[in-house]
Amino acid sequence: MIKVTINGKEINLEKAMTVLEAARSAGIKIPTLCYHEQLEKYGGCRLCLVEVERMPRLQTACTLMVTDGMVVRTETEAIANVRRSVLEFLLINHPLDCPYCDKAGECELQDLVEKYGPATSRFKESKRKVTESLEDPVLVRNMERCIVCTRCVRMCEGVQGAAAIAVIDRGGHSHIEPFSGGKFDCEYCGNCVSVCPVGAIMSRLHRHSYRPWQLVSETETICPYCGVGCTLVVQVRDDVIKRVVPRIGTAVNNGLLCSRGRFGYEFVGHKDRLTAPLIKKDGVFEEATWEEAIRLIARRLGEIKDTFGGSSIAGIASPRCTNEDNYVFQKFMRVTLGSNNIDSTARTGYAGAQAFIENIFGQGATANLIPGLSNSDAVVVAGGDPTAMNPILGLQIRACARKGGNILTIGHIKGLRHYTPVELRPSLFSEDILLEGILSALKDKKGLPGSNQILEGKIKDINLSSAEVTRVCGISEKDFALFIDKLSGASNAAVVIGKEVVQSSGGSYRLLLLAAITYLINGRVYLLSERANEQGLLDMGCAPDLLPGYRPLGYAEFRKKYEIAWKSPLPEQPGLTIFEMIEAAKSGLLKAMYIMGENPVFNMPNSKEVEAALKKVDFLIVQDIFLTESARLADVVLPALSWSEKNGTYTNMERRIQRLRKAVTREGMEDWRIVLEIARNMGSKMNYEDSENVFFEISRVSPLHRDLGYEEIEKGTAIYPYKGEPLRSLTEEIRTEKGGSIESAGKLYLRLERPLFHSGTLSRKSQALVNIYAGAVARISPGTAGRLSLKDGDIIRISSGIGSLDLPLAVEKAVEDSVLMLTNNFEGRGAFSLMEYSIDPVTKAPVIDGNVVTVEKVGR
Amino acid sequence: MFSEAAKKELQEIRLRYPNARAALLPALYVAQREFGWLSPDAYETVSDLLGVPKAIARGVGTFYAMYKHKPAGRNIVQLCTNVSCMILGAERLVDFLKNKYGLEPGGTTQDERFSLVIMECIGACGTAPAMLVNDDFYENLTENYIEEILQRYK
Ligand code: SF4
Ligand code: SF4
Ligand code: SF4
Ligand code: FES
Ligand code: FES
């Protein structure tokens, strides 16, 4: 026990801490500027000076550790004088442009000067002049206001791990600059903006558009972008989102955000938002009333169901929509239309990978806490860059490295390059050999634990010498040995698996290898998830073979329970996956399709074929917030409320159920309510007042969500397995399919770039994200560029078996040789328009890694 | 660009320090020698070779006056104008450089042969005025003597 006396108050402390922390714990305020609870201590601003008995000079409370018997005073005249002087010095170079500064009202410097003075300055000389930098599309840098507290630098380097900014020059000329001196060209997380105490680094999105005290409301909700599920606070004025900020203390992201979460909100108020239902008449959309549209849909779906049966109708659910939306949607499909043809783009990887891994390790095996990553002693990363796909999860991996953990990456994982003691980059199409090699080496080193016989049966068959592996994969023996050494020494390891694993030929076999590696090191699996509610949608039963609560449809006893709960018979046969729907549509078997919050024409490979297939469907309903590529093909388009306009819940990749809250008001209906209206028009008795009502039913019928309510979710404690029980583990036989061997020499492969700044439909309507990353660019390595005699900046024509695109070329070191990287985020220029796929027979995911393209220069 | 020899030199420097950041100062010095000044390219090269983020490298570099952040002449004249040197006529020498060579403090001659940096006491007060040309040290300067010295540098 440490006893300190601060301002005469005796404080007993259990553990060592700084004087500042001790004071705060006792409710005593000490002013600070350079201190920030999320950052490493610095002791630079001298504002927190305090008197400590028996110490000769004033001490900085933010760095001084308490000792037993210490006596501290935090507010004396001498201290006030010093604070006033410190502030006077800080103001020497400060422009005092508070009336014009967006920070006014929440500026720590202004507040301190208001409290401690000085009211006038003795400084008569001229101030430092630096023009405000507007060179960046997202951030404004005003270095006259900078007080060089280095909070931004410590955030960028020590927490975000981007190290994009630094203190430049010295003395009175010190200020903060990104490397270029102008544009930041960084990860654009905006976390530096969060910690800047003054108006020196600010967001450009809301520049001069409001004052902090004019905000009408603040709503805590969940990010609409990825499966990490960060909490964010939406600040609103006049029903317009003015700013999105994080909050310290939230479970997943604790005061941090990534570029999409922080700057990607402008799609909500975009002028292209759909406002009224559209009905296509003679090939042309006409605005219609809700009544007309819903009546038409009810009539047509009814006719088609009666004539061709429920199985002629299919529905695509949405990983952007809430649990409530998806629950009502699948219930409508199953009960009202009598069809199990329900699926989503989770089928492109996440769903299959999860089913595969959980078949081996049991349900819930992939539900692991994201912050736990930073406490691992080794993290294996394969199949994509977590710092781009799931940025906040990526930060936990970087934090793990900082704490001394070993980050072991397989493939080209750019965002972790500075964090790994060894990265293994196998040559094209040799990843599975590398995984086999890692598995063999681990087995030799650690032996088999003996707890999972089925899995061990598979592991026993895999034997590959390290010499063979390193030769085939083109990696050095030294690196391989180091990798194995670090990995086998780990006792608390995590394995992070990205979608690329699943989307490669032999995806299921690679998953098996990764599962086996996880098994040998006794690790935890994390599956990266690109969409906000990808998990929730599966939990809600939006899959052809799952009922709500992740219950397999194939078991009669589960079906029975739902038949009783829903008072309706359910179709027994599993429905079609999203890819099978496209096939069925092509062959004319599908007569109607209802797409909610998804854009398959854009978000599925071989876009043109998807488009052709959807055109063949007799009656197509698309419900969305924009007139997307898919919506344009529809017979009826229904405008839905979007994120931040409705209440509900999302379930993140940890399987934490979180509350989505309405922040702005807009006329219209939530997705679930539209579905409900249609159902009721078809004679269904379904009825819900609000989203909470829907969730109440979920908590009654889904054994996974038993007795769970909004109240509990709001406490943040609704983490898998919630309150109900998970399914018992059903390790069935493990089925895998190896990829064929591929001769890649001399060819160029089109691969999907998954950028940090985009995620398709929402991000491309968010101006700030578009300003950061404006258009499609083809990327190749310097080696490939040399071989093809192409130069950075050339305009090239990329041709595949199914189409071609003309795009600017960028030559970048971070790209793998013989690969051309292209995103699927920009209208009319998506990588998927050039990609064909085959379906992995086990995971049912599309295999897209073998798309060969040719390129030619067509301009500059 | 970095010569192979310079790359090797950098690797050797790196090994003398416990971590990459500690090696920044001598590494930047090598880069300055190779590139003539610390251009963005110079920083990026050092950053790549040492594995230190480029913004951090630049932050360190700009703290020190002896790194150059704009192109400089082939030879650097560093003339002291602090008290002792000033008393013994350093300011006259500054004028001389200006008139004779067109060399302003902080500037570079048209033919890029010389750049002039004004120094604060280089520790030669007893033999002032004094200057450095590149790494060579000269004292007891006069106009004639300077002229003679500068002829040696092309
Ligand atoms: S936005 Fe993020 S990456 Fe960019 S400078 Fe700020 S903290 Fe660093
Ligand atoms: S920009 Fe802001 S956070 Fe960064 S050093 Fe200046 S005042 Fe501090
Ligand atoms: S990590 Fe994902 S959930 Fe978090 S802010 Fe970024 S996009 Fe949103
Ligand atoms: S807050 Fe303690 S020195 Fe800045
Ligand atoms: S004053 Fe010039 S060397 Fe000391």
Short mmCIF file of N, CA, C and O in Angstrom, two decimals, chain A residues 388-481:
data_model
loop_
_atom_site.label_atom_id
_atom_site.label_comp_id
_atom_site.label_asym_id
_atom_site.label_seq_id
_atom_site.Cartn_x
_atom_site.Cartn_y
_atom_site.Cartn_z
N ALA A 388 -5.69 -3.36 -43.35
CA ALA A 388 -6.53 -2.73 -44.36
C ALA A 388 -7.97 -3.25 -44.28
O ALA A 388 -8.92 -2.49 -44.39
N MET A 389 -8.12 -4.56 -44.08
CA MET A 389 -9.48 -5.12 -44.09
C MET A 389 -10.22 -4.84 -42.80
O MET A 389 -11.39 -4.51 -42.80
N ASN A 390 -9.55 -5.03 -41.68
CA ASN A 390 -10.14 -4.80 -40.36
C ASN A 390 -9.17 -3.96 -39.54
O ASN A 390 -8.52 -4.44 -38.61
N PRO A 391 -9.08 -2.66 -39.90
CA PRO A 391 -7.98 -1.84 -39.38
C PRO A 391 -7.80 -1.84 -37.87
O PRO A 391 -6.67 -1.90 -37.38
N ILE A 392 -8.89 -1.76 -37.13
CA ILE A 392 -8.71 -1.66 -35.68
C ILE A 392 -8.20 -2.99 -35.11
O ILE A 392 -7.41 -3.02 -34.16
N LEU A 393 -8.59 -4.08 -35.72
CA LEU A 393 -8.00 -5.36 -35.35
C LEU A 393 -6.52 -5.35 -35.70
O LEU A 393 -5.67 -5.83 -34.95
N GLY A 394 -6.20 -4.77 -36.85
CA GLY A 394 -4.80 -4.65 -37.26
C GLY A 394 -3.98 -3.92 -36.21
O GLY A 394 -2.83 -4.27 -35.95
N LEU A 395 -4.57 -2.89 -35.60
CA LEU A 395 -3.84 -2.15 -34.57
C LEU A 395 -3.49 -3.03 -33.38
O LEU A 395 -2.46 -2.87 -32.75
N GLN A 396 -4.38 -3.96 -33.07
CA GLN A 396 -4.10 -4.87 -31.95
C GLN A 396 -2.91 -5.76 -32.29
O GLN A 396 -2.14 -6.13 -31.41
N ILE A 397 -2.78 -6.10 -33.55
CA ILE A 397 -1.63 -6.93 -33.94
C ILE A 397 -0.35 -6.10 -33.83
O ILE A 397 0.68 -6.57 -33.34
N ARG A 398 -0.44 -4.84 -34.26
CA ARG A 398 0.74 -3.99 -34.11
C ARG A 398 1.09 -3.80 -32.64
O ARG A 398 2.26 -3.79 -32.25
N ALA A 399 0.05 -3.66 -31.81
CA ALA A 399 0.30 -3.48 -30.38
C ALA A 399 0.97 -4.72 -29.81
O ALA A 399 1.85 -4.64 -28.95
N CYS A 400 0.56 -5.88 -30.32
CA CYS A 400 1.17 -7.13 -29.87
C CYS A 400 2.67 -7.10 -30.16
O CYS A 400 3.49 -7.47 -29.32
N ALA A 401 3.02 -6.64 -31.35
CA ALA A 401 4.44 -6.57 -31.71
C ALA A 401 5.18 -5.63 -30.76
O ALA A 401 6.29 -5.92 -30.30
N ARG A 402 4.54 -4.51 -30.43
CA ARG A 402 5.19 -3.55 -29.54
C ARG A 402 5.41 -4.14 -28.15
O ARG A 402 6.36 -3.80 -27.47
N LYS A 403 4.51 -5.02 -27.76
CA LYS A 403 4.67 -5.64 -26.43
C LYS A 403 5.64 -6.81 -26.48
O LYS A 403 5.81 -7.51 -25.49
N GLY A 404 6.20 -7.07 -27.64
CA GLY A 404 7.21 -8.12 -27.71
C GLY A 404 6.74 -9.41 -28.35
O GLY A 404 7.48 -10.38 -28.44
N GLY A 405 5.47 -9.46 -28.78
CA GLY A 405 4.97 -10.66 -29.46
C GLY A 405 5.55 -10.77 -30.86
O GLY A 405 5.99 -9.78 -31.45
N ASN A 406 5.55 -11.98 -31.40
CA ASN A 406 6.08 -12.18 -32.75
C ASN A 406 4.95 -12.20 -33.77
O ASN A 406 4.06 -13.04 -33.69
N ILE A 407 5.01 -11.31 -34.72
CA ILE A 407 4.02 -11.29 -35.79
C ILE A 407 4.62 -12.06 -36.95
O ILE A 407 5.69 -11.72 -37.45
N LEU A 408 3.95 -13.12 -37.35
CA LEU A 408 4.51 -13.99 -38.39
C LEU A 408 3.57 -13.97 -39.57
O LEU A 408 2.45 -14.47 -39.49
N THR A 409 3.99 -13.34 -40.65
CA THR A 409 3.07 -13.16 -41.77
C THR A 409 3.40 -14.10 -42.92
O THR A 409 4.56 -14.41 -43.18
N ILE A 410 2.34 -14.51 -43.58
CA ILE A 410 2.47 -15.36 -44.77
C ILE A 410 1.88 -14.61 -45.94
O ILE A 410 0.71 -14.24 -45.91
N GLY A 411 2.68 -14.36 -46.95
CA GLY A 411 2.20 -13.60 -48.09
C GLY A 411 2.56 -12.13 -47.94
O GLY A 411 3.31 -11.74 -47.06
N HIS A 412 1.96 -11.31 -48.83
CA HIS A 412 2.31 -9.89 -48.86
C HIS A 412 1.40 -9.09 -47.93
O HIS A 412 0.33 -8.68 -48.33
N ILE A 413 1.81 -8.91 -46.72
CA ILE A 413 0.98 -8.20 -45.75
C ILE A 413 1.65 -6.86 -45.47
O ILE A 413 2.42 -6.72 -44.51
N LYS A 414 1.34 -5.90 -46.29
CA LYS A 414 2.05 -4.63 -46.29
C LYS A 414 2.00 -3.92 -44.95
O LYS A 414 3.01 -3.43 -44.46
N GLY A 415 0.82 -3.85 -44.37
CA GLY A 415 0.64 -3.06 -43.15
C GLY A 415 1.34 -3.61 -41.92
O GLY A 415 1.39 -2.96 -40.89
N LEU A 416 1.89 -4.80 -42.03
CA LEU A 416 2.59 -5.38 -40.87
C LEU A 416 4.07 -5.55 -41.13
O LEU A 416 4.80 -6.11 -40.32
N ARG A 417 4.50 -5.06 -42.30
CA ARG A 417 5.89 -5.31 -42.68
C ARG A 417 6.89 -4.85 -41.65
O ARG A 417 7.87 -5.54 -41.37
N HIS A 418 6.66 -3.68 -41.03
CA HIS A 418 7.62 -3.19 -40.05
C HIS A 418 7.48 -3.86 -38.70
O HIS A 418 8.16 -3.51 -37.75
N TYR A 419 6.54 -4.78 -38.60
CA TYR A 419 6.24 -5.34 -37.28
C TYR A 419 6.63 -6.80 -37.15
O TYR A 419 6.42 -7.41 -36.12
N THR A 420 7.14 -7.37 -38.20
CA THR A 420 7.37 -8.79 -38.14
C THR A 420 8.86 -9.13 -38.15
O THR A 420 9.62 -8.54 -38.92
N PRO A 421 9.27 -10.05 -37.30
CA PRO A 421 10.67 -10.46 -37.34
C PRO A 421 10.95 -11.28 -38.59
O PRO A 421 12.08 -11.33 -39.05
N VAL A 422 9.93 -11.92 -39.13
CA VAL A 422 10.15 -12.67 -40.36
C VAL A 422 8.83 -12.82 -41.11
O VAL A 422 7.80 -13.19 -40.57
N GLU A 423 8.86 -12.45 -42.39
CA GLU A 423 7.68 -12.67 -43.22
C GLU A 423 8.04 -13.71 -44.26
O GLU A 423 9.13 -13.69 -44.82
N LEU A 424 7.13 -14.63 -44.48
CA LEU A 424 7.37 -15.63 -45.52
C LEU A 424 6.51 -15.29 -46.72
O LEU A 424 5.29 -15.19 -46.61
N ARG A 425 7.17 -15.06 -47.84
CA ARG A 425 6.41 -14.74 -49.03
C ARG A 425 6.62 -15.83 -50.06
O ARG A 425 7.56 -15.78 -50.86
N PRO A 426 5.75 -16.83 -50.05
CA PRO A 426 5.92 -17.94 -50.99
C PRO A 426 5.64 -17.47 -52.42
O PRO A 426 4.88 -16.54 -52.62
N SER A 427 6.25 -18.12 -53.37
CA SER A 427 5.99 -17.75 -54.75
C SER A 427 4.53 -18.10 -55.08
O SER A 427 3.88 -18.86 -54.38
N LEU A 428 4.07 -17.54 -56.18
CA LEU A 428 2.66 -17.71 -56.57
C LEU A 428 2.23 -19.17 -56.54
O LEU A 428 2.95 -20.04 -57.01
N PHE A 429 1.06 -19.40 -56.04
CA PHE A 429 0.43 -20.73 -56.01
C PHE A 429 1.23 -21.77 -55.21
O PHE A 429 1.06 -22.95 -55.41
N SER A 430 2.10 -21.32 -54.31
CA SER A 430 2.79 -22.32 -53.49
C SER A 430 2.43 -22.16 -52.01
O SER A 430 3.04 -22.77 -51.15
N GLU A 431 1.40 -21.35 -51.72
CA GLU A 431 1.03 -21.12 -50.32
C GLU A 431 0.70 -22.43 -49.61
O GLU A 431 1.04 -22.62 -48.45
N ASP A 432 0.00 -23.33 -50.32
CA ASP A 432 -0.39 -24.56 -49.61
C ASP A 432 0.83 -25.42 -49.29
O ASP A 432 0.88 -26.07 -48.25
N ILE A 433 1.83 -25.38 -50.17
CA ILE A 433 3.07 -26.12 -49.87
C ILE A 433 3.72 -25.53 -48.63
O ILE A 433 4.17 -26.25 -47.73
N LEU A 434 3.73 -24.19 -48.56
CA LEU A 434 4.33 -23.55 -47.40
C LEU A 434 3.60 -23.95 -46.12
O LEU A 434 4.22 -24.30 -45.12
N LEU A 435 2.27 -23.94 -46.19
CA LEU A 435 1.50 -24.31 -45.00
C LEU A 435 1.77 -25.77 -44.62
O LEU A 435 1.89 -26.11 -43.45
N GLU A 436 1.86 -26.62 -45.63
CA GLU A 436 2.20 -28.02 -45.36
C GLU A 436 3.55 -28.11 -44.66
O GLU A 436 3.74 -28.87 -43.71
N GLY A 437 4.49 -27.30 -45.14
CA GLY A 437 5.83 -27.31 -44.57
C GLY A 437 5.82 -26.85 -43.12
O GLY A 437 6.46 -27.44 -42.25
N ILE A 438 5.07 -25.76 -42.86
CA ILE A 438 5.00 -25.24 -41.49
C ILE A 438 4.40 -26.32 -40.58
O ILE A 438 4.89 -26.59 -39.49
N LEU A 439 3.33 -26.93 -41.09
CA LEU A 439 2.67 -27.96 -40.30
C LEU A 439 3.62 -29.13 -40.00
O LEU A 439 3.72 -29.59 -38.85
N SER A 440 4.34 -29.60 -41.03
CA SER A 440 5.26 -30.71 -40.83
C SER A 440 6.32 -30.36 -39.80
O SER A 440 6.62 -31.14 -38.89
N ALA A 441 6.89 -29.16 -39.94
CA ALA A 441 7.96 -28.76 -39.04
C ALA A 441 7.45 -28.66 -37.60
O ALA A 441 8.13 -29.07 -36.66
N LEU A 442 6.23 -28.12 -37.45
CA LEU A 442 5.67 -28.00 -36.10
C LEU A 442 5.43 -29.37 -35.49
O LEU A 442 5.65 -29.61 -34.32
N LYS A 443 4.94 -30.25 -36.34
CA LYS A 443 4.65 -31.61 -35.87
C LYS A 443 5.94 -32.27 -35.37
O LYS A 443 5.97 -32.87 -34.30
N ASP A 444 7.02 -32.11 -36.15
CA ASP A 444 8.29 -32.70 -35.74
C ASP A 444 8.77 -32.10 -34.42
O ASP A 444 9.33 -32.76 -33.58
N LYS A 445 8.56 -30.80 -34.28
CA LYS A 445 9.08 -30.11 -33.09
C LYS A 445 8.23 -30.35 -31.86
O LYS A 445 8.74 -30.51 -30.77
N LYS A 446 6.91 -30.34 -32.05
CA LYS A 446 6.04 -30.35 -30.88
C LYS A 446 5.29 -31.66 -30.66
O LYS A 446 4.71 -31.88 -29.62
N GLY A 447 5.22 -32.49 -31.69
CA GLY A 447 4.45 -33.72 -31.55
C GLY A 447 2.96 -33.46 -31.62
O GLY A 447 2.52 -32.32 -31.74
N LEU A 448 2.17 -34.52 -31.52
CA LEU A 448 0.71 -34.37 -31.62
C LEU A 448 0.10 -34.38 -30.22
O LEU A 448 0.43 -35.23 -29.40
N PRO A 449 -0.78 -33.45 -29.94
CA PRO A 449 -1.37 -33.39 -28.61
C PRO A 449 -2.33 -34.54 -28.30
O PRO A 449 -2.55 -34.86 -27.12
N GLY A 450 -2.90 -35.16 -29.31
CA GLY A 450 -3.74 -36.32 -29.06
C GLY A 450 -5.18 -36.04 -28.68
O GLY A 450 -5.90 -36.94 -28.26
N SER A 451 -5.66 -34.81 -28.84
CA SER A 451 -7.03 -34.55 -28.39
C SER A 451 -8.07 -34.59 -29.52
O SER A 451 -9.25 -34.73 -29.25
N ASN A 452 -7.65 -34.43 -30.77
CA ASN A 452 -8.63 -34.47 -31.85
C ASN A 452 -8.20 -35.51 -32.88
O ASN A 452 -7.38 -35.25 -33.76
N GLN A 453 -8.77 -36.71 -32.75
CA GLN A 453 -8.31 -37.82 -33.58
C GLN A 453 -8.57 -37.59 -35.07
O GLN A 453 -7.74 -37.91 -35.92
N ILE A 454 -9.73 -37.01 -35.39
CA ILE A 454 -10.06 -36.82 -36.80
C ILE A 454 -9.03 -35.91 -37.46
O ILE A 454 -8.49 -36.18 -38.52
N LEU A 455 -8.74 -34.82 -36.76
CA LEU A 455 -7.78 -33.86 -37.30
C LEU A 455 -6.38 -34.48 -37.37
O LEU A 455 -5.66 -34.32 -38.36
N GLU A 456 -6.00 -35.19 -36.33
CA GLU A 456 -4.67 -35.79 -36.32
C GLU A 456 -4.50 -36.82 -37.44
O GLU A 456 -3.42 -36.98 -37.99
N GLY A 457 -5.60 -37.49 -37.75
CA GLY A 457 -5.56 -38.42 -38.87
C GLY A 457 -5.11 -37.72 -40.14
O GLY A 457 -4.34 -38.26 -40.94
N LYS A 458 -5.59 -36.48 -40.30
CA LYS A 458 -5.20 -35.70 -41.49
C LYS A 458 -3.75 -35.23 -41.36
O LYS A 458 -2.99 -35.23 -42.32
N ILE A 459 -3.38 -34.79 -40.15
CA ILE A 459 -2.04 -34.22 -39.97
C ILE A 459 -0.97 -35.28 -40.24
O ILE A 459 0.07 -34.99 -40.82
N LYS A 460 -1.26 -36.52 -39.81
CA LYS A 460 -0.27 -37.58 -39.96
C LYS A 460 0.18 -37.77 -41.39
O LYS A 460 1.31 -38.11 -41.67
N ASP A 461 -0.74 -37.52 -42.31
CA ASP A 461 -0.43 -37.74 -43.73
C ASP A 461 0.43 -36.64 -44.34
O ASP A 461 0.84 -36.73 -45.49
N ILE A 462 0.63 -35.57 -43.62
CA ILE A 462 1.33 -34.44 -44.24
C ILE A 462 2.77 -34.39 -43.76
O ILE A 462 3.04 -34.15 -42.58
N ASN A 463 3.68 -34.67 -44.65
CA ASN A 463 5.10 -34.69 -44.30
C ASN A 463 5.90 -34.06 -45.43
O ASN A 463 5.89 -34.55 -46.55
N LEU A 464 6.55 -32.99 -45.10
CA LEU A 464 7.30 -32.28 -46.13
C LEU A 464 8.57 -31.75 -45.47
O LEU A 464 8.51 -31.12 -44.42
N SER A 465 9.70 -32.00 -46.09
CA SER A 465 10.95 -31.53 -45.48
C SER A 465 11.09 -30.04 -45.71
O SER A 465 10.59 -29.50 -46.69
N SER A 466 11.80 -29.39 -44.81
CA SER A 466 11.94 -27.95 -44.95
C SER A 466 12.76 -27.62 -46.19
O SER A 466 12.55 -26.57 -46.81
N ALA A 467 13.66 -28.49 -46.56
CA ALA A 467 14.44 -28.23 -47.77
C ALA A 467 13.51 -28.17 -48.98
O ALA A 467 13.60 -27.26 -49.82
N GLU A 468 12.59 -29.11 -49.05
CA GLU A 468 11.64 -29.16 -50.15
C GLU A 468 10.76 -27.90 -50.17
O GLU A 468 10.56 -27.26 -51.20
N VAL A 469 10.25 -27.56 -48.99
CA VAL A 469 9.35 -26.40 -48.89
C VAL A 469 10.04 -25.12 -49.34
O VAL A 469 9.52 -24.36 -50.16
N THR A 470 11.23 -24.91 -48.81
CA THR A 470 11.89 -23.65 -49.13
C THR A 470 12.26 -23.59 -50.61
O THR A 470 12.22 -22.53 -51.21
N ARG A 471 12.56 -24.75 -51.18
CA ARG A 471 12.89 -24.77 -52.61
C ARG A 471 11.66 -24.42 -53.45
O ARG A 471 11.67 -23.50 -54.25
N VAL A 472 10.57 -25.12 -53.18
CA VAL A 472 9.35 -24.89 -53.98
C VAL A 472 8.81 -23.48 -53.79
O VAL A 472 8.38 -22.83 -54.74
N CYS A 473 8.84 -23.01 -52.55
CA CYS A 473 8.22 -21.70 -52.28
C CYS A 473 9.16 -20.53 -52.55
O CYS A 473 8.74 -19.38 -52.51
N GLY A 474 10.41 -20.84 -52.79
CA GLY A 474 11.37 -19.76 -53.07
C GLY A 474 11.62 -18.87 -51.86
O GLY A 474 11.70 -17.66 -51.98
N ILE A 475 11.70 -19.47 -50.68
CA ILE A 475 12.01 -18.67 -49.50
C ILE A 475 13.31 -19.21 -48.88
O ILE A 475 13.73 -20.32 -49.18
N SER A 476 13.93 -18.39 -48.04
CA SER A 476 15.22 -18.83 -47.51
C SER A 476 15.02 -19.79 -46.34
O SER A 476 14.07 -19.67 -45.57
N GLU A 477 15.94 -20.75 -46.24
CA GLU A 477 15.85 -21.73 -45.15
C GLU A 477 15.95 -21.04 -43.80
O GLU A 477 15.33 -21.46 -42.83
N LYS A 478 16.75 -19.99 -43.78
CA LYS A 478 16.97 -19.27 -42.53
C LYS A 478 15.65 -18.64 -42.06
O LYS A 478 15.26 -18.77 -40.90
N ASP A 479 14.95 -17.98 -42.99
CA ASP A 479 13.67 -17.37 -42.64
C ASP A 479 12.67 -18.43 -42.18
O ASP A 479 11.95 -18.25 -41.20
N PHE A 480 12.65 -19.53 -42.91
CA PHE A 480 11.70 -20.58 -42.57
C PHE A 480 11.99 -21.12 -41.16
O PHE A 480 11.08 -21.26 -40.33
N ALA A 481 13.27 -21.34 -40.89
CA ALA A 481 13.65 -21.87 -39.58
C ALA A 481 13.29 -20.89 -38.48
O ALA A 481 12.77 -21.26 -37.41
#
